[in-house]
Coordinates of C-alpha atoms and ligand atoms in Angstrom, one line a residue:
Chain A
M1 CA -0.1 -47.8 -20.4
A2 CA 1.8 -45.4 -18.5
Y3 CA 2.1 -45.7 -15.0
L4 CA 0.6 -42.3 -13.0
Q5 CA 2.0 -40.3 -10.5
G6 CA 0.5 -37.0 -8.8
S7 CA -0.4 -35.2 -5.9
C8 CA -4.1 -35.0 -5.9
P9 CA -6.4 -33.0 -3.2
I10 CA -8.5 -34.7 -1.0
V11 CA -12.2 -33.5 -2.1
K12 CA -14.2 -35.4 1.0
K13 CA -12.8 -36.8 3.8
R14 CA -15.3 -39.0 6.2
Q15 CA -14.8 -41.1 9.2
L16 CA -16.5 -44.1 9.3
T17 CA -15.6 -45.8 12.5
P18 CA -13.1 -44.8 15.5
T19 CA -10.2 -46.2 13.2
I20 CA -11.7 -45.9 9.6
F21 CA -11.2 -43.3 7.2
D22 CA -12.9 -42.8 3.9
F23 CA -11.1 -40.5 1.4
T24 CA -12.4 -39.3 -2.1
L25 CA -9.3 -37.6 -4.2
S26 CA -9.5 -35.8 -7.2
C27 CA -7.1 -37.6 -9.7
P28 CA -9.0 -37.5 -13.5
Q29 CA -6.4 -39.0 -15.1
M30 CA -6.0 -42.4 -12.9
A31 CA -9.8 -42.2 -12.6
Q32 CA -10.1 -42.6 -16.2
Q33 CA -7.8 -45.7 -15.8
A34 CA -8.7 -47.4 -12.7
Q35 CA -10.3 -50.8 -12.5
P36 CA -12.3 -52.2 -9.4
G37 CA -9.7 -54.5 -7.4
Q38 CA -6.6 -52.2 -8.2
F39 CA -4.7 -50.3 -5.6
L40 CA -2.9 -46.7 -5.1
H41 CA 0.0 -46.3 -3.9
V42 CA 0.3 -44.1 -1.3
K43 CA 3.2 -41.5 0.1
V44 CA 2.9 -40.5 3.6
D45 CA 4.9 -37.4 4.8
G46 CA 7.6 -38.7 7.0
F47 CA 7.7 -42.4 5.9
S48 CA 10.1 -43.9 3.2
L49 CA 7.7 -46.7 2.1
R50 CA 4.7 -45.5 0.4
R51 CA 1.1 -47.6 1.7
P52 CA -0.9 -49.5 -1.0
I53 CA -4.7 -49.1 -0.6
S54 CA -7.1 -50.6 -2.8
I55 CA -9.4 -48.4 -4.6
C56 CA -13.2 -48.5 -3.2
R57 CA -15.1 -46.5 -5.9
I58 CA -14.4 -44.9 -9.0
G59 CA -15.9 -41.8 -10.0
K60 CA -15.0 -41.6 -13.5
E61 CA -17.6 -38.4 -14.1
E62 CA -16.4 -36.6 -11.0
S63 CA -12.9 -37.6 -11.9
T64 CA -12.2 -39.1 -8.2
L65 CA -11.2 -42.1 -6.9
R66 CA -12.1 -43.2 -3.2
M67 CA -10.2 -45.3 -0.6
V68 CA -11.1 -46.5 2.6
F69 CA -8.6 -47.2 5.2
E70 CA -7.9 -48.5 8.5
V71 CA -5.2 -47.0 11.1
R72 CA -3.1 -50.1 11.5
G73 CA 0.1 -48.2 12.6
E74 CA 2.0 -45.0 12.2
G75 CA 1.8 -44.6 8.4
T76 CA -1.9 -44.8 8.3
A77 CA -2.5 -43.0 11.5
A78 CA -0.4 -39.8 9.7
L79 CA -2.5 -40.6 6.7
S80 CA -5.6 -40.2 8.7
Q81 CA -4.9 -36.5 9.7
L82 CA -4.8 -35.2 6.7
R83 CA -7.8 -32.8 6.1
E84 CA -10.2 -31.7 2.7
G85 CA -7.8 -29.7 0.6
D86 CA -4.7 -31.4 1.7
Q87 CA -2.9 -33.1 -1.3
V88 CA -1.8 -36.8 -1.4
D89 CA 1.0 -37.8 -3.5
L90 CA -0.1 -41.4 -5.4
I91 CA 0.9 -43.8 -7.8
G92 CA -1.8 -45.7 -9.6
P93 CA -4.0 -47.3 -10.7
L94 CA -1.8 -50.5 -9.8
G95 CA -2.1 -54.1 -10.7
N96 CA -4.8 -56.4 -11.8
G97 CA -8.3 -55.7 -10.8
F98 CA -10.8 -58.4 -10.8
P99 CA -12.3 -59.2 -13.7
L100 CA -15.0 -57.4 -15.6
L101 CA -17.7 -59.9 -16.8
S102 CA -21.0 -58.6 -18.3
P103 CA -22.8 -56.9 -15.9
D104 CA -25.7 -59.3 -16.4
K105 CA -23.8 -62.1 -14.5
K106 CA -24.5 -63.1 -11.4
V107 CA -21.5 -62.5 -8.9
V108 CA -20.7 -63.0 -5.7
V109 CA -18.6 -60.7 -3.6
V110 CA -17.4 -61.7 -0.4
G111 CA -15.3 -59.2 2.3
G112 CA -13.9 -59.4 5.4
G113 CA -13.1 -56.3 7.7
I114 CA -11.1 -53.9 5.6
G115 CA -11.0 -56.4 3.0
V116 CA -14.6 -55.1 2.2
P117 CA -13.9 -51.7 0.4
P118 CA -12.4 -53.1 -2.6
M119 CA -15.5 -55.5 -3.0
L120 CA -17.8 -51.7 -3.2
E121 CA -16.7 -50.9 -6.8
T122 CA -16.8 -54.6 -8.2
A123 CA -20.1 -54.9 -6.4
A124 CA -21.2 -51.9 -8.4
R125 CA -20.8 -53.1 -11.6
Y126 CA -23.1 -56.1 -11.0
G127 CA -25.9 -54.3 -9.2
S128 CA -28.8 -56.4 -8.5
N129 CA -27.0 -59.3 -9.9
A130 CA -24.2 -58.9 -7.0
T131 CA -24.6 -61.0 -4.0
A132 CA -22.6 -58.8 -1.2
I133 CA -21.5 -60.7 1.7
I134 CA -19.8 -58.7 4.3
G135 CA -18.4 -59.8 7.7
F136 CA -16.7 -57.7 10.4
R137 CA -15.6 -58.1 13.9
N138 CA -18.6 -56.5 15.9
Q139 CA -21.6 -54.3 14.8
G140 CA -19.1 -51.1 15.4
A141 CA -16.6 -52.3 12.9
V142 CA -19.8 -52.7 10.1
I143 CA -18.8 -50.0 7.5
L144 CA -20.2 -49.2 3.5
E145 CA -23.2 -51.9 4.3
D146 CA -25.8 -49.1 3.4
E147 CA -23.8 -48.9 0.0
F148 CA -24.3 -52.0 -0.9
R149 CA -27.7 -52.2 -0.3
A150 CA -28.0 -48.8 -2.0
L151 CA -26.8 -50.4 -5.4
G152 CA -29.1 -52.9 -5.3
C153 CA -27.2 -56.0 -4.4
D154 CA -28.3 -58.9 -2.5
T155 CA -26.4 -57.6 1.0
R156 CA -25.8 -60.0 3.7
L157 CA -23.9 -59.2 6.8
A158 CA -22.2 -61.5 9.7
T159 CA -20.4 -60.5 12.5
D160 CA -18.3 -62.8 14.7
D161 CA -19.9 -61.8 18.0
G162 CA -23.6 -61.9 16.6
S163 CA -24.1 -57.9 17.5
A164 CA -25.5 -57.4 13.8
G165 CA -26.5 -59.4 10.8
F166 CA -25.8 -63.5 11.2
H167 CA -24.0 -64.6 14.0
G168 CA -20.8 -65.9 12.6
F169 CA -18.3 -66.1 9.3
V170 CA -18.4 -64.7 5.6
T171 CA -18.0 -68.3 4.5
Q172 CA -21.1 -69.8 6.4
L173 CA -22.9 -67.1 4.5
L174 CA -21.3 -68.1 1.3
D175 CA -22.0 -71.7 1.4
Q176 CA -25.7 -70.9 2.1
R177 CA -25.7 -68.7 -1.0
L178 CA -23.8 -71.4 -3.3
Q179 CA -26.9 -73.8 -2.1
E180 CA -29.5 -71.5 -3.6
G181 CA -27.7 -71.4 -7.2
K182 CA -24.5 -71.5 -9.3
P183 CA -23.2 -67.5 -9.4
D184 CA -20.7 -66.9 -12.4
L185 CA -17.7 -65.6 -9.9
I186 CA -16.6 -65.2 -6.7
C187 CA -14.8 -62.4 -5.8
A188 CA -13.0 -61.8 -2.3
C189 CA -10.9 -59.9 -0.3
G190 CA -10.0 -60.0 3.4
P191 CA -7.8 -62.0 5.8
A192 CA -6.0 -65.3 4.6
G193 CA -8.1 -67.5 6.7
M194 CA -11.0 -66.1 5.2
L195 CA -9.4 -66.6 1.7
K196 CA -8.7 -69.9 2.3
G197 CA -12.5 -70.8 3.4
V198 CA -13.8 -69.0 0.3
V199 CA -11.6 -70.5 -2.2
K200 CA -12.4 -74.4 -0.7
L201 CA -16.2 -73.5 -1.0
A202 CA -15.4 -72.1 -4.5
Q203 CA -13.8 -74.9 -5.8
E204 CA -16.4 -77.7 -4.0
A205 CA -18.7 -75.4 -5.9
Q206 CA -16.6 -75.6 -8.9
V207 CA -17.3 -71.6 -9.7
P208 CA -14.3 -69.7 -10.8
C209 CA -13.3 -67.4 -7.6
K210 CA -10.7 -64.5 -7.7
I211 CA -9.3 -63.5 -4.5
S212 CA -7.0 -60.1 -3.7
L213 CA -4.0 -60.7 -1.4
E214 CA -1.7 -58.2 0.9
E215 CA 2.0 -58.4 0.9
R216 CA 4.3 -55.5 2.2
M217 CA 5.5 -53.2 -0.9
G218 CA 8.4 -51.4 -1.8
C219 CA 8.2 -50.1 -5.6
G220 CA 4.7 -51.4 -5.9
V221 CA 5.2 -51.8 -9.8
G222 CA 7.0 -54.9 -10.2
A223 CA 10.5 -53.5 -10.1
C224 CA 11.7 -54.9 -6.4
L225 CA 10.5 -58.3 -6.0
V226 CA 9.8 -57.6 -2.3
C227 CA 6.0 -58.6 -2.3
A228 CA 6.3 -61.9 -2.8
C229 CA 3.4 -64.5 -2.3
K230 CA 3.0 -68.0 -3.1
T231 CA 1.7 -69.3 -6.3
V232 CA 1.3 -72.3 -8.4
K233 CA 1.9 -72.3 -12.0
D234 CA 1.9 -75.6 -14.2
G235 CA 2.7 -77.3 -11.0
R236 CA 5.6 -75.5 -9.6
E237 CA 5.3 -73.3 -6.8
I238 CA 6.8 -70.0 -7.5
F239 CA 7.0 -66.7 -5.9
S240 CA 4.8 -64.4 -7.5
H241 CA 4.2 -60.7 -6.8
V242 CA 1.3 -59.1 -5.5
C243 CA 1.6 -55.6 -6.9
K244 CA 2.1 -56.7 -10.4
D245 CA 1.1 -60.2 -10.7
G246 CA -1.8 -59.4 -8.6
P247 CA -3.3 -58.3 -5.8
V248 CA -6.2 -60.3 -7.6
F249 CA -5.2 -63.7 -8.5
D250 CA -7.2 -67.0 -9.4
G251 CA -8.3 -68.4 -6.0
N252 CA -6.8 -71.7 -7.4
E253 CA -3.3 -70.4 -8.0
V254 CA -2.4 -69.1 -4.6
V255 CA -1.0 -71.4 -1.8
L256 CA -2.5 -69.8 1.0
E257 CA -0.8 -70.0 4.1
Chain B
M1 CA 25.9 -25.9 -22.5
T2 CA 27.1 -28.4 -19.8
S3 CA 28.0 -31.9 -20.5
L4 CA 27.3 -34.5 -18.0
K5 CA 29.0 -37.7 -20.1
V6 CA 30.8 -39.9 -18.1
S7 CA 33.4 -42.8 -19.1
I8 CA 33.4 -45.8 -16.7
A9 CA 36.1 -48.7 -17.8
G10 CA 35.7 -47.4 -21.4
V11 CA 31.8 -47.2 -21.6
T12 CA 30.4 -44.0 -22.1
L13 CA 27.5 -42.7 -20.4
K14 CA 25.6 -40.1 -21.5
N15 CA 25.1 -38.8 -17.7
P16 CA 26.2 -40.1 -14.4
V17 CA 22.6 -41.5 -13.3
I18 CA 22.2 -44.9 -13.1
T19 CA 19.3 -46.9 -11.6
A20 CA 20.6 -49.5 -8.9
S21 CA 20.2 -53.3 -9.0
G22 CA 17.5 -55.0 -7.5
C23 CA 15.5 -51.6 -7.4
C24 CA 14.7 -51.3 -11.1
G25 CA 14.0 -54.9 -12.7
F26 CA 15.3 -55.3 -15.7
G27 CA 14.0 -51.7 -16.8
Q28 CA 10.9 -51.8 -18.1
E29 CA 8.4 -51.0 -14.9
Y30 CA 10.0 -47.3 -14.6
D31 CA 10.3 -47.2 -18.5
K32 CA 6.4 -46.5 -17.8
F33 CA 6.8 -43.5 -15.7
F34 CA 10.1 -42.0 -17.9
P35 CA 11.6 -43.1 -20.7
M36 CA 14.9 -45.4 -19.8
E37 CA 17.0 -43.1 -22.3
R38 CA 16.7 -40.2 -19.8
L39 CA 19.2 -42.2 -17.6
G40 CA 22.9 -43.1 -18.0
G41 CA 22.4 -46.6 -17.4
I42 CA 20.7 -49.3 -15.9
S43 CA 22.1 -51.8 -13.1
M44 CA 19.7 -54.7 -13.7
K45 CA 18.1 -57.6 -11.0
G46 CA 20.9 -59.5 -9.7
M47 CA 21.1 -63.1 -11.7
T48 CA 22.4 -66.6 -11.0
L49 CA 23.0 -69.0 -13.6
L50 CA 20.3 -70.8 -12.4
E51 CA 16.8 -69.4 -11.5
R52 CA 16.4 -68.8 -8.0
Q53 CA 12.9 -68.3 -6.3
G54 CA 14.6 -65.9 -3.4
N55 CA 13.4 -65.8 0.1
P56 CA 9.9 -66.1 1.6
P57 CA 7.7 -63.1 2.6
C58 CA 8.2 -60.6 4.5
R59 CA 10.7 -59.5 2.6
I60 CA 10.7 -55.5 3.4
A61 CA 10.6 -53.4 6.5
E62 CA 10.4 -50.2 6.9
T63 CA 13.2 -48.3 8.8
P64 CA 13.6 -44.4 9.9
A65 CA 14.9 -43.0 6.8
G66 CA 15.1 -46.0 5.0
M67 CA 14.3 -49.9 4.7
L68 CA 15.3 -53.3 4.9
N69 CA 15.3 -55.9 2.2
S70 CA 16.0 -59.5 1.9
V71 CA 14.6 -60.6 -1.6
G72 CA 17.3 -63.2 -1.7
L73 CA 18.3 -62.8 -5.4
Q74 CA 15.0 -63.8 -6.9
N75 CA 15.8 -63.8 -10.7
P76 CA 14.9 -66.0 -14.0
G77 CA 18.6 -67.3 -14.3
V78 CA 20.9 -66.2 -16.9
E79 CA 19.4 -68.3 -20.0
A80 CA 16.0 -66.7 -19.0
F81 CA 17.6 -62.8 -18.7
L82 CA 18.9 -63.6 -22.5
E83 CA 15.8 -65.0 -23.9
K84 CA 13.1 -62.8 -22.1
E85 CA 14.6 -59.6 -20.4
L86 CA 17.4 -58.5 -22.8
P87 CA 15.9 -58.6 -26.0
P88 CA 13.2 -55.4 -24.8
L89 CA 16.2 -53.3 -24.1
L90 CA 17.8 -54.0 -27.5
G91 CA 18.2 -50.5 -29.4
R92 CA 17.5 -48.9 -26.0
D93 CA 19.9 -45.9 -25.8
V94 CA 21.0 -47.0 -22.4
V95 CA 24.1 -48.4 -20.9
K96 CA 23.0 -51.8 -19.6
I97 CA 24.5 -53.4 -16.9
A98 CA 24.0 -56.9 -15.7
N99 CA 24.7 -57.7 -11.9
V100 CA 25.8 -60.9 -11.1
A101 CA 26.0 -63.1 -8.3
G102 CA 26.6 -66.7 -7.7
S103 CA 27.2 -69.1 -4.6
T104 CA 30.7 -70.5 -6.1
I105 CA 33.4 -69.2 -8.2
E106 CA 32.3 -71.6 -11.1
D107 CA 28.9 -69.7 -11.2
Y108 CA 30.2 -66.4 -11.6
C109 CA 32.4 -67.5 -14.2
G110 CA 29.6 -69.3 -16.2
I111 CA 27.5 -66.5 -16.1
A112 CA 30.3 -64.3 -17.5
E113 CA 30.7 -66.6 -20.1
R114 CA 27.3 -66.6 -21.4
L115 CA 26.9 -62.9 -21.3
D116 CA 30.3 -62.2 -23.0
S117 CA 28.5 -62.4 -26.5
S118 CA 25.3 -60.9 -25.2
A119 CA 24.6 -57.4 -25.8
V120 CA 25.0 -56.5 -22.3
D121 CA 27.4 -53.3 -22.0
M122 CA 29.2 -54.0 -18.4
L123 CA 29.3 -56.8 -15.6
E124 CA 28.4 -55.7 -12.2
V125 CA 29.9 -58.4 -10.1
N126 CA 27.9 -58.7 -7.0
I127 CA 30.0 -59.8 -3.9
S128 CA 27.8 -58.2 -1.6
C129 CA 24.4 -59.5 -1.4
P130 CA 24.2 -60.0 2.5
N131 CA 20.7 -62.2 1.6
V132 CA 22.1 -65.3 0.4
K133 CA 23.5 -67.9 3.0
A134 CA 26.0 -69.6 0.9
G135 CA 28.1 -66.9 -1.1
G136 CA 27.3 -63.5 -2.0
A137 CA 28.9 -61.5 0.5
A138 CA 30.6 -64.3 1.7
F139 CA 33.0 -63.6 -1.6
G140 CA 33.1 -59.7 -0.8
T141 CA 34.2 -59.9 3.2
S142 CA 37.7 -61.6 2.0
C143 CA 40.7 -59.7 0.0
E144 CA 41.5 -63.2 -1.1
T145 CA 38.1 -64.2 -2.3
A146 CA 37.1 -61.4 -3.6
G147 CA 40.2 -60.9 -5.6
K148 CA 39.9 -64.7 -6.4
V149 CA 36.2 -64.5 -8.0
V150 CA 37.5 -61.5 -10.3
S151 CA 40.7 -62.9 -11.2
Q152 CA 38.8 -66.1 -12.5
M153 CA 36.0 -64.2 -14.4
R154 CA 38.4 -62.1 -16.3
R155 CA 39.2 -65.4 -18.1
Y156 CA 36.0 -66.1 -19.2
T157 CA 34.8 -62.1 -20.5
T158 CA 35.9 -59.0 -21.9
K159 CA 33.3 -57.2 -21.0
P160 CA 34.0 -54.5 -18.6
M161 CA 33.8 -55.6 -15.0
M162 CA 32.8 -53.4 -12.2
V163 CA 33.1 -55.1 -8.7
K164 CA 30.1 -54.2 -6.1
L165 CA 31.5 -54.2 -2.4
S166 CA 29.8 -54.8 0.5
P167 CA 29.9 -52.1 3.6
N168 CA 29.9 -55.0 6.2
V169 CA 33.6 -55.2 6.4
T170 CA 36.3 -53.6 8.5
D171 CA 38.4 -52.8 6.0
I172 CA 36.8 -51.7 2.9
V173 CA 39.9 -49.9 1.3
S174 CA 42.0 -53.3 1.6
I175 CA 39.0 -55.2 -0.3
A176 CA 39.1 -52.6 -3.1
K177 CA 42.7 -52.6 -3.5
A178 CA 42.6 -56.6 -3.8
V179 CA 39.7 -56.1 -6.5
E180 CA 41.6 -53.8 -8.1
D181 CA 44.5 -55.8 -8.6
A182 CA 42.6 -58.8 -9.4
G183 CA 41.6 -57.1 -12.4
A184 CA 38.2 -55.0 -11.8
D185 CA 37.9 -52.3 -14.3
A186 CA 35.9 -50.0 -11.9
I187 CA 34.2 -50.5 -8.3
S188 CA 30.7 -49.8 -7.2
L189 CA 29.9 -49.5 -3.4
I190 CA 28.1 -49.8 -1.2
N191 CA 25.6 -52.9 -1.1
T192 CA 23.1 -52.8 1.7
L193 CA 24.6 -52.6 5.4
L194 CA 23.0 -55.9 7.4
G195 CA 20.5 -54.8 9.6
M196 CA 17.3 -56.4 11.5
R197 CA 14.0 -55.1 12.8
I198 CA 11.6 -56.9 15.4
D199 CA 7.7 -56.6 15.7
I200 CA 7.4 -56.2 19.5
N201 CA 4.0 -57.4 19.9
T202 CA 4.7 -60.8 18.0
R203 CA 8.6 -60.8 19.1
R204 CA 9.7 -62.0 15.9
P205 CA 11.8 -60.3 13.4
I206 CA 9.5 -58.6 10.8
L207 CA 11.9 -60.4 7.9
H208 CA 11.3 -63.7 7.6
N209 CA 14.7 -64.2 6.7
N210 CA 15.3 -62.6 10.5
V211 CA 18.1 -59.8 9.0
G212 CA 17.9 -57.9 5.7
G213 CA 20.0 -55.4 3.7
L214 CA 19.7 -51.7 5.2
S215 CA 19.4 -49.1 2.7
G216 CA 17.9 -45.8 1.7
P217 CA 18.9 -42.3 2.8
A218 CA 19.7 -43.5 6.5
V219 CA 22.9 -45.4 4.8
F220 CA 23.9 -42.0 2.9
P221 CA 27.2 -41.1 4.9
V222 CA 28.2 -44.4 5.4
A223 CA 28.3 -44.6 1.9
V224 CA 30.0 -41.0 1.2
R225 CA 32.7 -42.1 3.6
M226 CA 33.6 -45.1 2.2
V227 CA 33.3 -44.0 -1.7
W228 CA 35.8 -41.2 -0.3
Q229 CA 38.2 -43.8 1.4
V230 CA 37.9 -46.6 -1.6
A231 CA 38.3 -43.2 -4.5
N232 CA 40.9 -42.1 -2.7
A233 CA 42.9 -45.6 -2.7
V234 CA 42.4 -47.2 -5.9
K235 CA 42.5 -46.0 -10.0
V236 CA 39.8 -47.4 -11.5
P237 CA 36.9 -45.5 -11.6
V238 CA 34.2 -45.8 -8.6
V239 CA 30.6 -45.4 -8.5
G240 CA 29.0 -44.5 -5.7
M241 CA 25.7 -45.2 -4.0
G242 CA 23.9 -45.9 -0.8
G243 CA 21.0 -43.2 0.1
I244 CA 20.9 -41.0 -3.0
S245 CA 17.6 -39.5 -2.9
K246 CA 18.4 -36.1 -4.7
W247 CA 20.5 -33.7 -6.4
Q248 CA 22.4 -32.3 -3.6
D249 CA 23.5 -36.1 -2.8
A250 CA 24.7 -37.2 -6.2
I251 CA 27.0 -33.9 -6.4
E252 CA 28.3 -34.6 -2.9
M253 CA 28.8 -38.2 -3.9
M254 CA 30.8 -37.3 -7.1
M255 CA 32.8 -35.1 -4.8
A256 CA 33.5 -37.8 -2.8
G257 CA 34.9 -39.6 -5.5
A258 CA 32.3 -41.3 -7.5
R259 CA 32.7 -40.8 -11.4
A260 CA 28.9 -41.9 -11.9
I261 CA 26.2 -42.6 -9.2
Q262 CA 23.3 -45.0 -8.5
I263 CA 19.7 -44.7 -7.4
G264 CA 17.9 -47.5 -5.7
A265 CA 15.6 -47.3 -2.9
A266 CA 14.7 -43.7 -3.6
L267 CA 12.8 -45.0 -6.3
F268 CA 10.4 -46.3 -4.2
S269 CA 9.4 -43.4 -2.7
D270 CA 9.4 -41.3 -5.9
P271 CA 10.2 -42.7 -8.9
F272 CA 11.0 -39.6 -10.8
T273 CA 14.2 -39.3 -8.6
P274 CA 16.5 -40.0 -11.4
V275 CA 15.2 -37.5 -13.3
K276 CA 15.0 -34.9 -11.0
V277 CA 18.5 -35.8 -9.5
L278 CA 19.4 -34.9 -13.2
E279 CA 17.4 -31.7 -13.7
G280 CA 19.1 -30.4 -10.3
M281 CA 22.7 -31.5 -11.3
E282 CA 22.6 -29.6 -14.6
D283 CA 21.1 -26.4 -12.6
W284 CA 23.7 -26.7 -10.1
M285 CA 26.4 -27.0 -13.0
E286 CA 25.0 -23.9 -14.5
R287 CA 24.7 -21.8 -11.5
N288 CA 28.4 -22.8 -10.6
G289 CA 29.7 -22.6 -14.0
V290 CA 30.6 -26.4 -14.0
K291 CA 30.7 -27.1 -17.7
D292 CA 31.6 -31.0 -17.5
I293 CA 30.4 -33.1 -14.6
N294 CA 34.0 -35.0 -14.5
E295 CA 35.5 -31.1 -13.3
I296 CA 33.9 -32.1 -9.7
V297 CA 34.8 -35.9 -9.3
G298 CA 36.9 -36.4 -6.0
T299 CA 36.9 -32.4 -5.5
V300 CA 36.5 -32.5 -1.7
Q301 CA 39.1 -30.7 -0.1
P302 CA 39.7 -32.6 3.1
W303 CA 40.6 -30.6 6.3
Ligands
FAD401 C1 -2.9 -54.2 -2.7 C2 -3.3 -54.2 -1.4 C3 -4.2 -53.2 -0.9 C4 -4.7 -53.1 0.5 N1 -6.0 -52.0 0.7 C5 -6.0 -51.8 2.0 C6 -7.6 -50.7 2.0 O1 -8.2 -50.6 1.1 N2 -7.7 -50.7 3.1 C7 -6.9 -50.7 4.1 O2 -7.1 -49.9 5.3 N3 -5.9 -51.2 4.1 C8 -5.3 -51.6 2.6 N4 -4.5 -52.5 2.6 C9 -3.5 -52.7 4.0 C10 -2.4 -51.4 4.2 O3 -1.5 -51.2 2.9 C11 -1.6 -51.5 5.2 O4 -2.7 -51.5 6.6 C12 -0.8 -50.3 5.7 O5 0.2 -50.4 4.9 C13 -0.5 -50.5 7.5 O6 0.2 -49.1 7.3 P1 0.7 -48.3 8.8 O7 2.3 -47.4 8.7 O8 -0.1 -47.9 9.3 O9 1.6 -49.8 9.6 P2 2.8 -50.0 9.7 O10 2.9 -51.2 10.5 O11 3.6 -49.1 10.8 O12 3.6 -50.2 8.7 C14 4.7 -50.5 8.5 C15 5.5 -50.9 6.8 O13 4.7 -52.3 6.7 C16 3.4 -52.2 5.6 N5 2.2 -53.0 6.2 C17 1.8 -53.2 7.3 N6 0.5 -53.7 7.2 C18 0.7 -54.1 5.8 C19 -0.3 -55.0 5.2 N7 -1.5 -55.5 6.0 N8 -0.4 -54.9 3.7 C20 0.7 -54.2 3.1 N9 1.8 -53.8 4.0 C21 1.5 -53.5 5.3 C22 3.4 -50.4 5.5 O14 2.7 -50.2 4.2 C23 4.7 -50.4 6.2 O15 5.6 -50.3 4.8 C24 -3.8 -52.9 1.7 C25 -2.9 -53.8 1.3 C26 -2.5 -54.2 0.0 C27 -1.1 -54.6 -0.1
FMN402 C1 15.2 -54.6 -2.9 C2 16.4 -54.2 -3.1 C3 17.0 -55.4 -3.8 C4 18.1 -55.4 -4.3 N1 18.6 -56.1 -5.3 C5 20.2 -56.0 -5.4 C6 20.9 -57.0 -6.0 O1 20.2 -57.8 -7.1 N2 22.1 -56.8 -6.8 C7 22.9 -56.0 -6.1 O2 24.0 -55.9 -6.2 N3 22.5 -54.9 -4.7 C8 21.1 -54.8 -4.9 N4 20.5 -54.0 -4.1 C9 21.4 -53.2 -3.2 C10 21.3 -52.0 -4.3 O3 21.4 -51.8 -5.6 C11 22.1 -50.6 -3.6 O4 23.3 -51.2 -3.6 C12 21.6 -50.5 -2.0 O5 20.0 -50.3 -2.1 C13 22.0 -48.9 -1.9 O6 21.2 -47.6 -2.7 P1 20.0 -47.1 -2.2 O7 20.3 -46.7 -0.9 O8 20.0 -46.2 -3.0 O9 19.2 -47.9 -2.5 C14 19.2 -54.2 -3.5 C15 18.6 -53.4 -2.9 C16 17.1 -53.1 -2.6 C17 16.5 -52.0 -1.9
FES403 S1 6.5 -53.8 -4.5 FE1 8.1 -54.0 -5.8 S2 7.6 -55.6 -6.7 FE2 5.9 -55.4 -5.6

C-alpha cells in the first residue's frame, strides 16, 4: 500500500489535562487505511524531525483520526499551540498495529500514562468483551476513562498514589484480571517497566501479548534505521525497527531493558 | 525542452537527483510515496562484507536545522543484499549505487569483488562513516589510506567507483586528489560532520554512541564550500550533498561544481523533497533559458 502524506485540518481540539491535548484531524484517505496501534508522523513547523504520535480513535465515517499527546518538549509544546482549522502535515498511517481478532474475543488492553490513548481504538473493537486496565500517576493525570466506559469496556483504573481508583500499578490489576479467567489476547502500551511486568504476567498465564514500543525516529517508514529496538528472532538478538517492524511487537520477541 | 540528463563516470542518470545513502534504505520505502523512476539514482544503505547490527539506541538526535545520527552501519551484509535487496530493483529504471564500507581494506575489496558481476551500476566507496570505531572514517582522514583503499579495490572491480569523502578533515582537497590519483572515477561529498548533543537533565549524551554525524540544512554551507574546493581541484565528476532541502539548494550545489546531487535528511521531514527539487529545477531552467542542466555545473564566478 502507498504511504500517504497530507496537510490535514484540525476539526476539533480539546485539552484533557494541563499538559495533554486531543486533536481530531480530518484526513479521509488515512482514516480509511488506519488500524488501531498505528501511528502518525507529525511535522511541527520549525523542527527538522517529525514527531510520532499514536492513533487514538479512527472515524471511518467522519473521515477523521484522533491523536492525544502530552507536551514533553519543544516540539509537542509548539504542536499544542495549534488551533482548530490549522493544518497539520502528517505521514500515515504508519507501522503495524495490534492484531484484529474477532470482536467476540476476550481482550485485555493495558495502558500506562500517555500509553493509554492508543488502547482506546483497540478496546473499541471488542466493546464489552474488553477489559481496559489504565494507570496514571494521580487523579489529575487521568484521561479517557469515561470513554473506555462509554465503549462498554470493563474499565479498571489505577493511580500510583491512590488518588483515584486502585492504589497501585496496572500490573497488579492485570494480575487480578488474569486470575478471573484467561483472555485471548493482552495488548499494552506504556513505559518500559510496565511493559516488562505485563509481558511477564502474560507469559506466566500463557496468554498471547502484544506491546507497543517507543523509540526516537527519523523517517518513520523503515528507511533510515535509527529507531532500533532489541528483539529476539530465531534465538538471535537483533535490532529491529520500531517504525516498520513495530510499533506493536510480540511481547515474547522484545528484549526490554 | 530542458534536459536534466547527466553523466557520472560513464553512467547516465536521467536527472541529477539521487537519494543519499542511509536515508532511503534499499529504495523500497520511498517508492511507496513516489515511483523511484522519478530519481536519477539511489545510493543504497552502506553495506559491509558481513551483517552488522549497528549501534544501540538512541541513534538520532534533533539539532537546530538538522540532526545527528549514529546508526553504525546496520546492514544485512553483501550476500543478503544480493539475495534479497537487489532483486526487487532489477528492471527498475533508476541508477543503482551500492554504498560500500569496511573496517579493513580486505573488506572493501571483498565487497567490490562480490558486486562486480551484479546489476549494481556504480560503487560509492564510503571511507567516511563517523559511526563505526574501526575503519570507515579512519580510511577517509588520511591521503595515504584513502588512496590505498581505492587502488586496491580497483583490482577487484570493473564498476565505476565514486569515493565518498568525510568532511572531518583539515584539508579536503588533498584527500580528493589522493583518491583521484588512486583511480576514483568520481567523488561524492560530504558525509556527516561529527557532532554531539547532551541531555542537560540526565547529563548524558542523547546518542548512545555519545557522538554522531550531523546532516540536514545546518551543514549546507559547509558542503557547498567543500564541493567548490574539490571540484576546482579534480578532473573527475563531483556529486554534491549535505543539507539540500529545496531546489534552490540543488542549483547552488551544482553551480559550486557538482554534476549531480544527493538528498538525505530532507527526506525525513518531507518524503517528496526529491520530486519537488526536480520540479523546481525544471521551472528554474525554463525561466532562465537553461536548456541543459550541465550548463550550470561549476559556473559560480568567484570574486
Ligand atoms: C510509535 C510512537 C507512538 C507515540 N504515541 C504517542 C502518543 O500517542 N501520545 C504522546 O503524547 N506521545 C506519543 N509518543 C511519544 C512522542 O513521540 C514524544 O513524546 C515526542 O516526540 C516528543 O517530542 P518533543 O518535541 O516534545 O520532545 P523533545 O525532547 O524536544 O524531542 C526531541 C526529539 O526526540 C524525539 N523524542 C523525544 N521523546 C520521544 C519519545 N518518547 N518517543 C519517540 N521520540 C521521542 C522527538 O520526536 C524529537 O525528534 C509516541 C512515540 C512513538 C515512537
Ligand atoms: C540516518 C543516516 C544514515 C546514513 N548512513 C550512511 C551510510 O550508510 N553510508 C554513507 O555513505 N552515508 C550515510 N549517511 C550520510 C548521508 O548519505 C549524507 O552524506 C549526509 O547525511 C549529508 O546529506 P544530507 O544533509 O542531505 O542528509 C547517513 C545519513 C543519515 C542521516
Ligand atoms: S525511523 Fe527511519 S527506520 Fe524507523
